[in-house]
PDB file of C-alpha atoms in Angstrom:
ATOM      1  CA  MET A   1      86.636  94.137  90.350  1.00  0.00           C
ATOM      2  CA  ARG A   2      84.433  93.010  87.487  1.00  0.00           C
ATOM      3  CA  THR A   3      82.630  89.846  86.455  1.00  0.00           C
ATOM      4  CA  GLU A   4      81.101  88.290  83.342  1.00  0.00           C
ATOM      5  CA  GLY A   5      77.769  89.498  81.972  1.00  0.00           C
ATOM      6  CA  GLU A   6      75.748  90.041  78.852  1.00  0.00           C
ATOM      7  CA  VAL A   7      75.611  93.349  76.992  1.00  0.00           C
ATOM      8  CA  ALA A   8      72.453  94.561  75.325  1.00  0.00           C
ATOM      9  CA  ASP A   9      72.573  96.631  72.155  1.00  0.00           C
ATOM     10  CA  PRO A  10      73.527 100.200  73.115  1.00  0.00           C
ATOM     11  CA  ASP A  11      71.195 103.103  72.560  1.00  0.00           C
ATOM     12  CA  PRO A  12      72.926 105.962  70.732  1.00  0.00           C
ATOM     13  CA  VAL A  13      73.608 109.049  72.776  1.00  0.00           C
ATOM     14  CA  PRO A  14      72.650 112.419  71.252  1.00  0.00           C
ATOM     15  CA  ASP A  15      73.948 113.091  67.756  1.00  0.00           C
ATOM     16  CA  ASP A  16      75.155 116.613  68.634  1.00  0.00           C
ATOM     17  CA  LEU A  17      78.457 115.349  70.059  1.00  0.00           C
ATOM     18  CA  PRO A  18      81.171 116.322  70.751  1.00  0.00           C
ATOM     19  CA  VAL A  19      80.015 117.643  74.099  1.00  0.00           C
ATOM     20  CA  GLY A  20      81.540 117.804  77.553  1.00  0.00           C
ATOM     21  CA  TRP A  21      82.066 114.516  79.354  1.00  0.00           C
ATOM     22  CA  LYS A  22      79.398 115.334  81.940  1.00  0.00           C
ATOM     23  CA  GLU A  23      76.678 115.580  79.304  1.00  0.00           C
ATOM     24  CA  ALA A  24      77.991 112.528  77.468  1.00  0.00           C
ATOM     25  CA  MET A  25      78.051 110.424  80.660  1.00  0.00           C
ATOM     26  CA  GLU A  26      74.537 111.472  81.617  1.00  0.00           C
ATOM     27  CA  ALA A  27      73.182 110.345  78.257  1.00  0.00           C
ATOM     28  CA  ALA A  28      75.220 107.135  78.077  1.00  0.00           C
ATOM     29  CA  LEU A  29      74.418 105.971  81.621  1.00  0.00           C
ATOM     30  CA  TYR A  30      70.947 107.365  82.307  1.00  0.00           C
ATOM     31  CA  GLY A  31      69.433 108.432  78.994  1.00  0.00           C
ATOM     32  CA  PRO A  32      66.760 106.398  77.181  1.00  0.00           C
ATOM     33  CA  ASP A  33      67.955 102.793  77.299  1.00  0.00           C
ATOM     34  CA  GLY A  34      71.175 103.956  78.957  1.00  0.00           C
ATOM     35  CA  PHE A  35      73.606 101.541  80.546  1.00  0.00           C
ATOM     36  CA  TYR A  36      72.111 101.752  84.050  1.00  0.00           C
ATOM     37  CA  VAL A  37      68.430 102.068  83.200  1.00  0.00           C
ATOM     38  CA  ARG A  38      68.114  99.608  80.318  1.00  0.00           C
ATOM     39  CA  PRO A  39      65.117  97.351  81.107  1.00  0.00           C
ATOM     40  CA  GLY A  40      65.555  93.615  81.202  1.00  0.00           C
ATOM     41  CA  GLY A  41      69.332  93.688  81.462  1.00  0.00           C
ATOM     42  CA  PRO A  42      71.440  92.003  84.122  1.00  0.00           C
ATOM     43  CA  GLY A  43      71.973  95.234  86.033  1.00  0.00           C
ATOM     44  CA  PRO A  44      75.306  96.408  87.397  1.00  0.00           C
ATOM     45  CA  ALA A  45      76.119  92.975  88.865  1.00  0.00           C
ATOM     46  CA  GLY A  46      76.224  91.592  85.344  1.00  0.00           C
ATOM     47  CA  HIS A  47      79.156  93.839  84.488  1.00  0.00           C
ATOM     48  CA  PHE A  48      81.195  94.409  87.623  1.00  0.00           C
ATOM     49  CA  ARG A  49      81.817  92.915  91.040  1.00  0.00           C
ATOM     50  CA  THR A  50      81.412  95.225  94.014  1.00  0.00           C
ATOM     51  CA  SER A  51      81.820  94.513  97.715  1.00  0.00           C
ATOM     52  CA  VAL A  52      78.074  93.829  97.869  1.00  0.00           C
ATOM     53  CA  HIS A  53      78.438  91.001  95.358  1.00  0.00           C
ATOM     54  CA  ALA A  54      81.725  89.669  96.756  1.00  0.00           C
ATOM     55  CA  SER A  55      80.363  88.367 100.060  1.00  0.00           C
ATOM     56  CA  PRO A  56      77.356  88.495 102.403  1.00  0.00           C
ATOM     57  CA  LEU A  57      79.865  89.583 105.045  1.00  0.00           C
ATOM     58  CA  TYR A  58      79.575  93.076 103.576  1.00  0.00           C
ATOM     59  CA  ALA A  59      75.830  93.268 104.174  1.00  0.00           C
ATOM     60  CA  GLY A  60      76.430  91.877 107.653  1.00  0.00           C
ATOM     61  CA  ALA A  61      78.874  94.691 108.378  1.00  0.00           C
ATOM     62  CA  VAL A  62      76.382  97.307 107.171  1.00  0.00           C
ATOM     63  CA  ALA A  63      73.757  95.669 109.394  1.00  0.00           C
ATOM     64  CA  ARG A  64      76.073  96.101 112.391  1.00  0.00           C
ATOM     65  CA  LEU A  65      76.642  99.727 111.459  1.00  0.00           C
ATOM     66  CA  LEU A  66      72.874 100.230 111.272  1.00  0.00           C
ATOM     67  CA  ARG A  67      72.520  98.737 114.753  1.00  0.00           C
ATOM     68  CA  TRP A  68      75.108 101.242 116.025  1.00  0.00           C
ATOM     69  CA  VAL A  69      73.011 104.043 114.527  1.00  0.00           C
ATOM     70  CA  ASP A  70      69.892 102.476 116.057  1.00  0.00           C
ATOM     71  CA  ALA A  71      71.506 102.671 119.504  1.00  0.00           C
ATOM     72  CA  GLN A  72      72.539 106.275 118.899  1.00  0.00           C
ATOM     73  CA  LEU A  73      68.916 107.122 118.070  1.00  0.00           C
ATOM     74  CA  GLY A  74      67.580 105.341 121.148  1.00  0.00           C
ATOM     75  CA  HIS A  75      66.015 102.390 119.281  1.00  0.00           C
ATOM     76  CA  PRO A  76      63.144 104.329 117.657  1.00  0.00           C
ATOM     77  CA  PRO A  77      59.895 102.657 116.512  1.00  0.00           C
ATOM     78  CA  GLU A  78      60.966 103.286 112.899  1.00  0.00           C
ATOM     79  CA  LEU A  79      64.566 103.118 111.691  1.00  0.00           C
ATOM     80  CA  ASP A  80      65.436 104.332 108.192  1.00  0.00           C
ATOM     81  CA  LEU A  81      67.886 102.559 105.892  1.00  0.00           C
ATOM     82  CA  VAL A  82      68.412 104.280 102.539  1.00  0.00           C
ATOM     83  CA  ASP A  83      70.621 102.697  99.855  1.00  0.00           C
ATOM     84  CA  VAL A  84      71.612 105.264  97.202  1.00  0.00           C
ATOM     85  CA  GLY A  85      72.602 103.702  93.893  1.00  0.00           C
ATOM     86  CA  ALA A  86      70.947 100.471  94.953  1.00  0.00           C
ATOM     87  CA  GLY A  87      71.490  98.450  91.771  1.00  0.00           C
ATOM     88  CA  ARG A  88      68.925  95.675  91.990  1.00  0.00           C
ATOM     89  CA  GLY A  89      68.484  95.938  95.765  1.00  0.00           C
ATOM     90  CA  GLU A  90      71.106  93.335  96.678  1.00  0.00           C
ATOM     91  CA  LEU A  91      72.569  95.234  99.641  1.00  0.00           C
ATOM     92  CA  LEU A  92      69.215  96.038 101.246  1.00  0.00           C
ATOM     93  CA  THR A  93      68.098  92.444 100.842  1.00  0.00           C
ATOM     94  CA  GLY A  94      71.276  91.251 102.529  1.00  0.00           C
ATOM     95  CA  VAL A  95      71.075  93.740 105.386  1.00  0.00           C
ATOM     96  CA  LEU A  96      67.455  92.887 106.170  1.00  0.00           C
ATOM     97  CA  GLY A  97      68.407  89.228 106.228  1.00  0.00           C
ATOM     98  CA  ALA A  98      71.342  89.864 108.576  1.00  0.00           C
ATOM     99  CA  LEU A  99      69.396  91.855 111.175  1.00  0.00           C
ATOM    100  CA  PRO A 100      67.682  90.362 114.219  1.00  0.00           C
ATOM    101  CA  ALA A 101      63.936  90.090 113.651  1.00  0.00           C
ATOM    102  CA  GLU A 102      63.187  92.787 116.223  1.00  0.00           C
ATOM    103  CA  VAL A 103      65.401  95.312 114.425  1.00  0.00           C
ATOM    104  CA  ALA A 104      64.396  94.280 110.891  1.00  0.00           C
ATOM    105  CA  GLY A 105      60.745  94.753 111.844  1.00  0.00           C
ATOM    106  CA  ARG A 106      61.387  98.429 112.586  1.00  0.00           C
ATOM    107  CA  VAL A 107      63.453  99.177 109.481  1.00  0.00           C
ATOM    108  CA  ARG A 108      62.035 101.324 106.682  1.00  0.00           C
ATOM    109  CA  ALA A 109      64.221 100.302 103.741  1.00  0.00           C
ATOM    110  CA  VAL A 110      64.394 102.525 100.656  1.00  0.00           C
ATOM    111  CA  ALA A 111      66.307 101.725  97.465  1.00  0.00           C
ATOM    112  CA  VAL A 112      67.211 104.839  95.464  1.00  0.00           C
ATOM    113  CA  GLU A 113      67.842 103.951  91.837  1.00  0.00           C
ATOM    114  CA  ARG A 114      66.974 105.411  88.428  1.00  0.00           C
ATOM    115  CA  ALA A 115      66.267 102.012  86.904  1.00  0.00           C
ATOM    116  CA  GLU A 116      62.876 100.359  87.334  1.00  0.00           C
ATOM    117  CA  ARG A 117      62.127  98.207  90.359  1.00  0.00           C
ATOM    118  CA  PRO A 118      63.295  94.637  89.706  1.00  0.00           C
ATOM    119  CA  ALA A 119      60.746  91.836  89.768  1.00  0.00           C
ATOM    120  CA  GLY A 120      60.665  89.728  92.891  1.00  0.00           C
ATOM    121  CA  LEU A 121      62.291  92.280  95.177  1.00  0.00           C
ATOM    122  CA  ASP A 122      61.488  91.955  98.901  1.00  0.00           C
ATOM    123  CA  GLY A 123      58.193  93.745  99.488  1.00  0.00           C
ATOM    124  CA  ARG A 124      59.624  95.500 102.542  1.00  0.00           C
ATOM    125  CA  ILE A 125      61.898  97.556 100.273  1.00  0.00           C
ATOM    126  CA  ARG A 126      60.461 100.774  98.856  1.00  0.00           C
ATOM    127  CA  TRP A 127      61.797 101.807  95.434  1.00  0.00           C
ATOM    128  CA  ALA A 128      62.434 105.507  94.750  1.00  0.00           C
ATOM    129  CA  ALA A 129      64.004 107.549  91.973  1.00  0.00           C
ATOM    130  CA  GLU A 130      65.238 110.257  94.357  1.00  0.00           C
ATOM    131  CA  VAL A 131      66.727 110.374  97.841  1.00  0.00           C
ATOM    132  CA  PRO A 132      63.890 110.751 100.366  1.00  0.00           C
ATOM    133  CA  ARG A 133      63.903 113.608 102.844  1.00  0.00           C
ATOM    134  CA  GLY A 134      63.976 113.324 106.605  1.00  0.00           C
ATOM    135  CA  THR A 135      65.965 110.100 106.966  1.00  0.00           C
ATOM    136  CA  ALA A 136      66.445 109.109 110.601  1.00  0.00           C
ATOM    137  CA  GLY A 137      68.918 106.247 110.462  1.00  0.00           C
ATOM    138  CA  LEU A 138      71.583 105.232 107.948  1.00  0.00           C
ATOM    139  CA  LEU A 139      72.020 106.500 104.410  1.00  0.00           C
ATOM    140  CA  PHE A 140      74.507 104.280 102.567  1.00  0.00           C
ATOM    141  CA  ALA A 141      75.898 104.877  99.069  1.00  0.00           C
ATOM    142  CA  ASN A 142      78.124 102.075  97.789  1.00  0.00           C
ATOM    143  CA  GLU A 143      79.784 102.969  94.481  1.00  0.00           C
ATOM    144  CA  TRP A 144      77.237 105.657  93.652  1.00  0.00           C
ATOM    145  CA  LEU A 145      79.352 108.786  93.368  1.00  0.00           C
ATOM    146  CA  ASP A 146      81.738 107.254  90.807  1.00  0.00           C
ATOM    147  CA  ASN A 147      78.819 107.197  88.367  1.00  0.00           C
ATOM    148  CA  VAL A 148      77.649 110.751  89.027  1.00  0.00           C
ATOM    149  CA  PRO A 149      78.609 112.397  85.702  1.00  0.00           C
ATOM    150  CA  LEU A 150      81.480 114.869  85.663  1.00  0.00           C
ATOM    151  CA  ASP A 151      83.411 117.032  83.247  1.00  0.00           C
ATOM    152  CA  VAL A 152      87.049 116.454  82.377  1.00  0.00           C
ATOM    153  CA  ALA A 153      89.668 119.179  81.929  1.00  0.00           C
ATOM    154  CA  GLN A 154      93.052 119.184  80.217  1.00  0.00           C
ATOM    155  CA  ASP A 155      95.471 122.048  80.910  1.00  0.00           C
ATOM    156  CA  GLY A 156      92.645 124.381  81.902  1.00  0.00           C
ATOM    157  CA  HIS A 157      90.274 123.525  79.017  1.00  0.00           C
ATOM    158  CA  TYR A 158      87.224 121.293  78.968  1.00  0.00           C
ATOM    159  CA  VAL A 159      87.669 117.998  77.152  1.00  0.00           C
ATOM    160  CA  LEU A 160      84.924 117.277  74.616  1.00  0.00           C
ATOM    161  CA  VAL A 161      84.022 113.796  73.403  1.00  0.00           C
ATOM    162  CA  ASP A 162      82.036 112.274  70.550  1.00  0.00           C
ATOM    163  CA  ARG A 163      79.995 109.065  70.568  1.00  0.00           C
ATOM    164  CA  GLU A 164      83.009 106.969  69.517  1.00  0.00           C
ATOM    165  CA  GLY A 165      85.026 108.265  72.460  1.00  0.00           C
ATOM    166  CA  THR A 166      87.270 110.586  70.428  1.00  0.00           C
ATOM    167  CA  GLU A 167      88.275 113.610  72.477  1.00  0.00           C
ATOM    168  CA  THR A 168      88.917 117.194  71.365  1.00  0.00           C
ATOM    169  CA  ARG A 169      89.944 120.389  73.126  1.00  0.00           C
ATOM    170  CA  GLY A 170      87.057 122.551  74.319  1.00  0.00           C
ATOM    171  CA  PRO A 171      86.685 126.039  75.776  1.00  0.00           C
ATOM    172  CA  ALA A 172      88.566 127.255  78.813  1.00  0.00           C
ATOM    173  CA  VAL A 173      87.273 126.189  82.227  1.00  0.00           C
ATOM    174  CA  THR A 174      85.780 129.173  84.033  1.00  0.00           C
ATOM    175  CA  GLY A 175      83.554 130.069  86.977  1.00  0.00           C
ATOM    176  CA  ALA A 176      82.726 127.548  89.687  1.00  0.00           C
ATOM    177  CA  ASP A 177      84.450 124.693  87.836  1.00  0.00           C
ATOM    178  CA  ARG A 178      87.691 126.652  87.677  1.00  0.00           C
ATOM    179  CA  ALA A 179      87.432 127.535  91.364  1.00  0.00           C
ATOM    180  CA  TRP A 180      86.931 123.846  92.189  1.00  0.00           C
ATOM    181  CA  LEU A 181      90.022 122.868  90.195  1.00  0.00           C
ATOM    182  CA  GLU A 182      92.141 125.544  91.821  1.00  0.00           C
ATOM    183  CA  ARG A 183      91.155 124.323  95.273  1.00  0.00           C
ATOM    184  CA  TRP A 184      90.965 120.564  94.818  1.00  0.00           C
ATOM    185  CA  TRP A 185      92.942 119.575  91.710  1.00  0.00           C
ATOM    186  CA  PRO A 186      95.447 122.365  90.984  1.00  0.00           C
ATOM    187  CA  GLY A 187      98.175 122.319  88.380  1.00  0.00           C
ATOM    188  CA  PRO A 188      98.478 121.437  84.690  1.00  0.00           C
ATOM    189  CA  GLY A 189      97.531 118.141  83.111  1.00  0.00           C
ATOM    190  CA  ARG A 190      94.307 116.158  83.078  1.00  0.00           C
ATOM    191  CA  ALA A 191      91.753 116.516  85.863  1.00  0.00           C
ATOM    192  CA  GLU A 192      88.208 115.374  86.618  1.00  0.00           C
ATOM    193  CA  ILE A 193      85.966 118.155  87.915  1.00  0.00           C
ATOM    194  CA  GLY A 194      84.147 116.724  90.920  1.00  0.00           C
ATOM    195  CA  ARG A 195      82.006 119.728  91.797  1.00  0.00           C
ATOM    196  CA  GLY A 196      78.770 117.990  90.771  1.00  0.00           C
ATOM    197  CA  ARG A 197      79.628 115.037  92.976  1.00  0.00           C
ATOM    198  CA  ASP A 198      80.263 117.340  95.932  1.00  0.00           C
ATOM    199  CA  GLU A 199      76.824 118.826  95.385  1.00  0.00           C
ATOM    200  CA  ALA A 200      75.151 115.427  94.979  1.00  0.00           C
ATOM    201  CA  TRP A 201      76.680 114.176  98.224  1.00  0.00           C
ATOM    202  CA  ALA A 202      75.839 117.376 100.095  1.00  0.00           C
ATOM    203  CA  GLY A 203      72.229 116.937  98.987  1.00  0.00           C
ATOM    204  CA  ALA A 204      72.216 113.341 100.236  1.00  0.00           C
ATOM    205  CA  VAL A 205      73.628 114.423 103.601  1.00  0.00           C
ATOM    206  CA  ARG A 206      70.997 117.167 103.901  1.00  0.00           C
ATOM    207  CA  SER A 207      68.315 114.503 103.498  1.00  0.00           C
ATOM    208  CA  VAL A 208      69.397 112.941 106.812  1.00  0.00           C
ATOM    209  CA  SER A 209      67.657 114.488 109.800  1.00  0.00           C
ATOM    210  CA  ARG A 210      69.674 112.392 112.267  1.00  0.00           C
ATOM    211  CA  GLY A 211      72.013 109.463 111.838  1.00  0.00           C
ATOM    212  CA  LEU A 212      74.909 108.641 109.517  1.00  0.00           C
ATOM    213  CA  ALA A 213      75.540 109.202 105.816  1.00  0.00           C
ATOM    214  CA  VAL A 214      78.212 106.914 104.350  1.00  0.00           C
ATOM    215  CA  ALA A 215      79.716 106.993 100.851  1.00  0.00           C
ATOM    216  CA  VAL A 216      81.958 104.105  99.779  1.00  0.00           C
ATOM    217  CA  ASP A 217      83.991 104.365  96.595  1.00  0.00           C
ATOM    218  CA  TYR A 218      87.374 104.086  94.992  1.00  0.00           C
ATOM    219  CA  ALA A 219      88.818 107.479  95.708  1.00  0.00           C
ATOM    220  CA  HIS A 220      91.836 109.778  95.882  1.00  0.00           C
ATOM    221  CA  THR A 221      92.810 112.835  97.905  1.00  0.00           C
ATOM    222  CA  ARG A 222      94.350 116.191  97.039  1.00  0.00           C
ATOM    223  CA  ASP A 223      97.874 115.121  97.969  1.00  0.00           C
ATOM    224  CA  ALA A 224      97.742 112.181  95.553  1.00  0.00           C
ATOM    225  CA  ARG A 225      95.570 113.035  92.575  1.00  0.00           C
ATOM    226  CA  PRO A 226      96.261 110.761  89.569  1.00  0.00           C
ATOM    227  CA  PRO A 227      98.194 112.816  86.994  1.00  0.00           C
ATOM    228  CA  TYR A 228      96.304 111.372  84.016  1.00  0.00           C
ATOM    229  CA  GLY A 229      92.860 111.072  85.596  1.00  0.00           C
ATOM    230  CA  THR A 230      90.881 107.874  86.157  1.00  0.00           C
ATOM    231  CA  LEU A 231      88.037 107.960  83.633  1.00  0.00           C
ATOM    232  CA  THR A 232      87.471 104.470  82.238  1.00  0.00           C
ATOM    233  CA  GLY A 233      84.834 101.996  81.058  1.00  0.00           C
ATOM    234  CA  PHE A 234      83.752  98.484  82.044  1.00  0.00           C
ATOM    235  CA  ARG A 235      81.824  95.949  80.029  1.00  0.00           C
ATOM    236  CA  ALA A 236      81.098  92.292  80.826  1.00  0.00           C
ATOM    237  CA  GLY A 237      83.772  92.096  83.482  1.00  0.00           C
ATOM    238  CA  ARG A 238      86.536  93.788  81.489  1.00  0.00           C
ATOM    239  CA  GLU A 239      88.020  97.257  81.524  1.00  0.00           C
ATOM    240  CA  VAL A 240      87.421  99.000  78.198  1.00  0.00           C
ATOM    241  CA  ALA A 241      87.782 102.451  76.693  1.00  0.00           C
ATOM    242  CA  PRO A 242      85.198 104.896  78.100  1.00  0.00           C
ATOM    243  CA  VAL A 243      83.015 105.188  75.011  1.00  0.00           C
ATOM    244  CA  PRO A 244      79.818 107.145  75.821  1.00  0.00           C
ATOM    245  CA  ASP A 245      77.454 105.232  73.535  1.00  0.00           C
ATOM    246  CA  GLY A 246      75.527 103.322  76.215  1.00  0.00           C
ATOM    247  CA  SER A 247      77.395 100.058  75.649  1.00  0.00           C
ATOM    248  CA  CYS A 248      79.535 100.200  78.802  1.00  0.00           C
ATOM    249  CA  ASP A 249      79.821 101.624  82.264  1.00  0.00           C
ATOM    250  CA  VAL A 250      81.652 104.974  82.301  1.00  0.00           C
ATOM    251  CA  THR A 251      83.179 105.737  85.671  1.00  0.00           C
ATOM    252  CA  ALA A 252      85.871 107.760  87.431  1.00  0.00           C
ATOM    253  CA  HIS A 253      87.345 107.672  90.910  1.00  0.00           C
ATOM    254  CA  VAL A 254      85.962 110.123  93.467  1.00  0.00           C
ATOM    255  CA  ALA A 255      87.672 113.065  95.158  1.00  0.00           C
ATOM    256  CA  LEU A 256      86.026 112.140  98.461  1.00  0.00           C
ATOM    257  CA  ASP A 257      88.045 114.678 100.436  1.00  0.00           C
ATOM    258  CA  ALA A 258      86.302 117.410  98.451  1.00  0.00           C
ATOM    259  CA  CYS A 259      82.909 115.880  99.301  1.00  0.00           C
ATOM    260  CA  ALA A 260      83.576 115.724 103.044  1.00  0.00           C
ATOM    261  CA  GLY A 261      81.602 118.034 105.303  1.00  0.00           C
ATOM    262  CA  ALA A 262      82.419 119.233 108.802  1.00  0.00           C
ATOM    263  CA  GLY A 263      82.975 116.360 111.215  1.00  0.00           C
ATOM    264  CA  ALA A 264      83.297 113.696 108.510  1.00  0.00           C
ATOM    265  CA  ALA A 265      85.800 110.846 108.750  1.00  0.00           C
ATOM    266  CA  LEU A 266      87.596 109.329 105.772  1.00  0.00           C
ATOM    267  CA  VAL A 267      88.882 105.797 106.375  1.00  0.00           C
ATOM    268  CA  SER A 268      89.817 102.843 104.219  1.00  0.00           C
ATOM    269  CA  GLN A 269      87.386  99.977 103.771  1.00  0.00           C
ATOM    270  CA  ARG A 270      89.991  97.778 105.423  1.00  0.00           C
ATOM    271  CA  GLU A 271      89.780  99.892 108.587  1.00  0.00           C
ATOM    272  CA  ALA A 272      86.011 100.284 108.476  1.00  0.00           C
ATOM    273  CA  LEU A 273      85.283  96.581 108.078  1.00  0.00           C
ATOM    274  CA  ALA A 274      87.751  95.659 110.810  1.00  0.00           C
ATOM    275  CA  LEU A 275      85.832  97.930 113.181  1.00  0.00           C
ATOM    276  CA  LEU A 276      82.641  96.157 112.097  1.00  0.00           C
ATOM    277  CA  GLY A 277      84.005  92.714 112.834  1.00  0.00           C
ATOM    278  CA  VAL A 278      85.128  91.558 109.387  1.00  0.00           C
ATOM    279  CA  SER A 279      88.481  89.811 109.629  1.00  0.00           C
ATOM    280  CA  GLY A 280      90.438  87.794 107.104  1.00  0.00           C
ATOM    281  CA  ALA A 281      92.324  85.896 109.823  1.00  0.00           C
ATOM    282  CA  ARG A 282      92.381  82.137 109.316  1.00  0.00           C
ATOM    283  CA  PRO A 283      90.479  80.066 111.890  1.00  0.00           C
ATOM    284  CA  PRO A 284      92.562  78.146 114.446  1.00  0.00           C
ATOM    285  CA  LEU A 285      93.863  74.876 113.074  1.00  0.00           C
ATOM    286  CA  ALA A 286      92.594  73.048 116.153  1.00  0.00           C
ATOM    287  CA  LEU A 287      89.054  73.669 114.905  1.00  0.00           C
ATOM    288  CA  ALA A 288      89.772  71.412 111.918  1.00  0.00           C
ATOM    289  CA  SER A 289      90.065  68.443 114.242  1.00  0.00           C
ATOM    290  CA  ALA A 290      87.325  69.425 116.664  1.00  0.00           C
ATOM    291  CA  ASP A 291      84.712  70.362 114.059  1.00  0.00           C
ATOM    292  CA  PRO A 292      85.851  69.923 110.426  1.00  0.00           C
ATOM    293  CA  ALA A 293      82.636  71.328 108.950  1.00  0.00           C
ATOM    294  CA  ALA A 294      82.844  74.457 111.102  1.00  0.00           C
ATOM    295  CA  TYR A 295      86.490  74.858 110.122  1.00  0.00           C
ATOM    296  CA  VAL A 296      85.625  74.737 106.421  1.00  0.00           C
ATOM    297  CA  ARG A 297      82.869  77.332 106.894  1.00  0.00           C
ATOM    298  CA  ALA A 298      85.181  79.589 108.903  1.00  0.00           C
ATOM    299  CA  LEU A 299      87.898  79.224 106.279  1.00  0.00           C
ATOM    300  CA  ALA A 300      85.471  80.254 103.534  1.00  0.00           C
ATOM    301  CA  ARG A 301      84.400  83.313 105.536  1.00  0.00           C
ATOM    302  CA  ALA A 302      88.035  84.233 106.092  1.00  0.00           C
ATOM    303  CA  GLY A 303      88.639  84.049 102.347  1.00  0.00           C
ATOM    304  CA  GLU A 304      85.695  86.319 101.636  1.00  0.00           C
ATOM    305  CA  ALA A 305      86.811  88.750 104.333  1.00  0.00           C
ATOM    306  CA  ALA A 306      90.305  88.775 102.865  1.00  0.00           C
ATOM    307  CA  GLU A 307      88.886  89.803  99.481  1.00  0.00           C
ATOM    308  CA  LEU A 308      86.845  92.613 101.040  1.00  0.00           C
ATOM    309  CA  THR A 309      89.875  93.980 102.893  1.00  0.00           C
ATOM    310  CA  ALA A 310      92.681  93.212 100.426  1.00  0.00           C
ATOM    311  CA  ARG A 311      95.394  95.770  99.767  1.00  0.00           C
ATOM    312  CA  GLY A 312      95.395  96.727  96.115  1.00  0.00           C
ATOM    313  CA  GLY A 313      91.746  95.651  95.872  1.00  0.00           C
ATOM    314  CA  LEU A 314      88.466  96.241  97.663  1.00  0.00           C
ATOM    315  CA  GLY A 315      90.237  97.028 100.937  1.00  0.00           C
ATOM    316  CA  ASP A 316      91.620 100.215  99.392  1.00  0.00           C
ATOM    317  CA  PHE A 317      88.153 101.658  98.835  1.00  0.00           C
ATOM    318  CA  ALA A 318      87.444 104.700 100.990  1.00  0.00           C
ATOM    319  CA  TRP A 319      84.536 105.203 103.382  1.00  0.00           C
ATOM    320  CA  LEU A 320      83.378 108.789 103.901  1.00  0.00           C
ATOM    321  CA  VAL A 321      81.362 108.760 107.128  1.00  0.00           C
ATOM    322  CA  GLN A 322      79.315 111.877 107.911  1.00  0.00           C
ATOM    323  CA  PRO A 323      77.512 112.060 111.286  1.00  0.00           C
ATOM    324  CA  VAL A 324      74.318 114.089 111.532  1.00  0.00           C
ATOM    325  CA  GLY A 325      73.257 114.747 115.115  1.00  0.00           C
ATOM    326  CA  VAL A 326      74.989 111.615 116.468  1.00  0.00           C
ATOM    327  CA  ALA A 327      78.444 110.760 117.783  1.00  0.00           C
ATOM    328  CA  PRO A 328      81.262 110.401 115.238  1.00  0.00           C
ATOM    329  CA  TRP A 329      81.898 106.946 113.785  1.00  0.00           C
ATOM    330  CA  PRO A 330      84.458 105.554 114.138  1.00  0.00           C
ATOM    331  CA  GLY A 331      84.661 107.176 117.557  1.00  0.00           C
TER     332      GLY A 331
END
């Protein structure tokens, strides 16, 4: 889901295109003045609407998940909360605000983002370019992996792309990329090679000494891979062609089943949020007579919850939940 926003002038990606999509995405999203690191811009929220931006109920649910982890760890003096792909720190700000003071006072919040720290961010939030090591708590990555660059294949050959988005046939896929395709996206046609995302997520999980690592993204599994791939672009709230010139977001759905490690659970956002107390059920009509203001507030919350859990929308996102030294969640 996307929303309105301004677009700054794009910075050209390298002139030696065509190249593979992975290299083109890296330059367009994270190169000098790339889409995600451009200073002074509106940030991701200016171009697309995620669960974080849809409702504070989402941050409240993550806060409840963090409290579950806190209990699993025995309520330690310091409790880590790491947000990977933190945007402008909106989720961490919301979670800190949703926690009881006693818990919030023990939280060490870290935003992992390649853009510069935004002005005015809560001073309790540390800003980092890389995932810190030794996290004891919750590592949460909301719509991070979909922007980890990847290569695209067509009928066993890499797809190359120039700065205008024109694609050409490249060399044959070999080595580790071919092995990944054979295991996770077999058959002819177009495929997105998620090996780099598997490695990025495995690295994030290794950074957790004890607790949970959670990745949330629009995803697909081996039994239902999209036959034409999912690579696309977004600009100012609209879906556009994925042109790797820095003018738009370039994204692709995530093969989260390939990312999953031993003991991981893969559930829909609808299921996960229900377990964390987010319900789109309408409040009882009797409340309208007893307390009209409370009824209106409850009705608004129900509407927000319905958006977060909607079929065909945010509710279809997948949560990959990886326990590290704690009980499985959901148990």
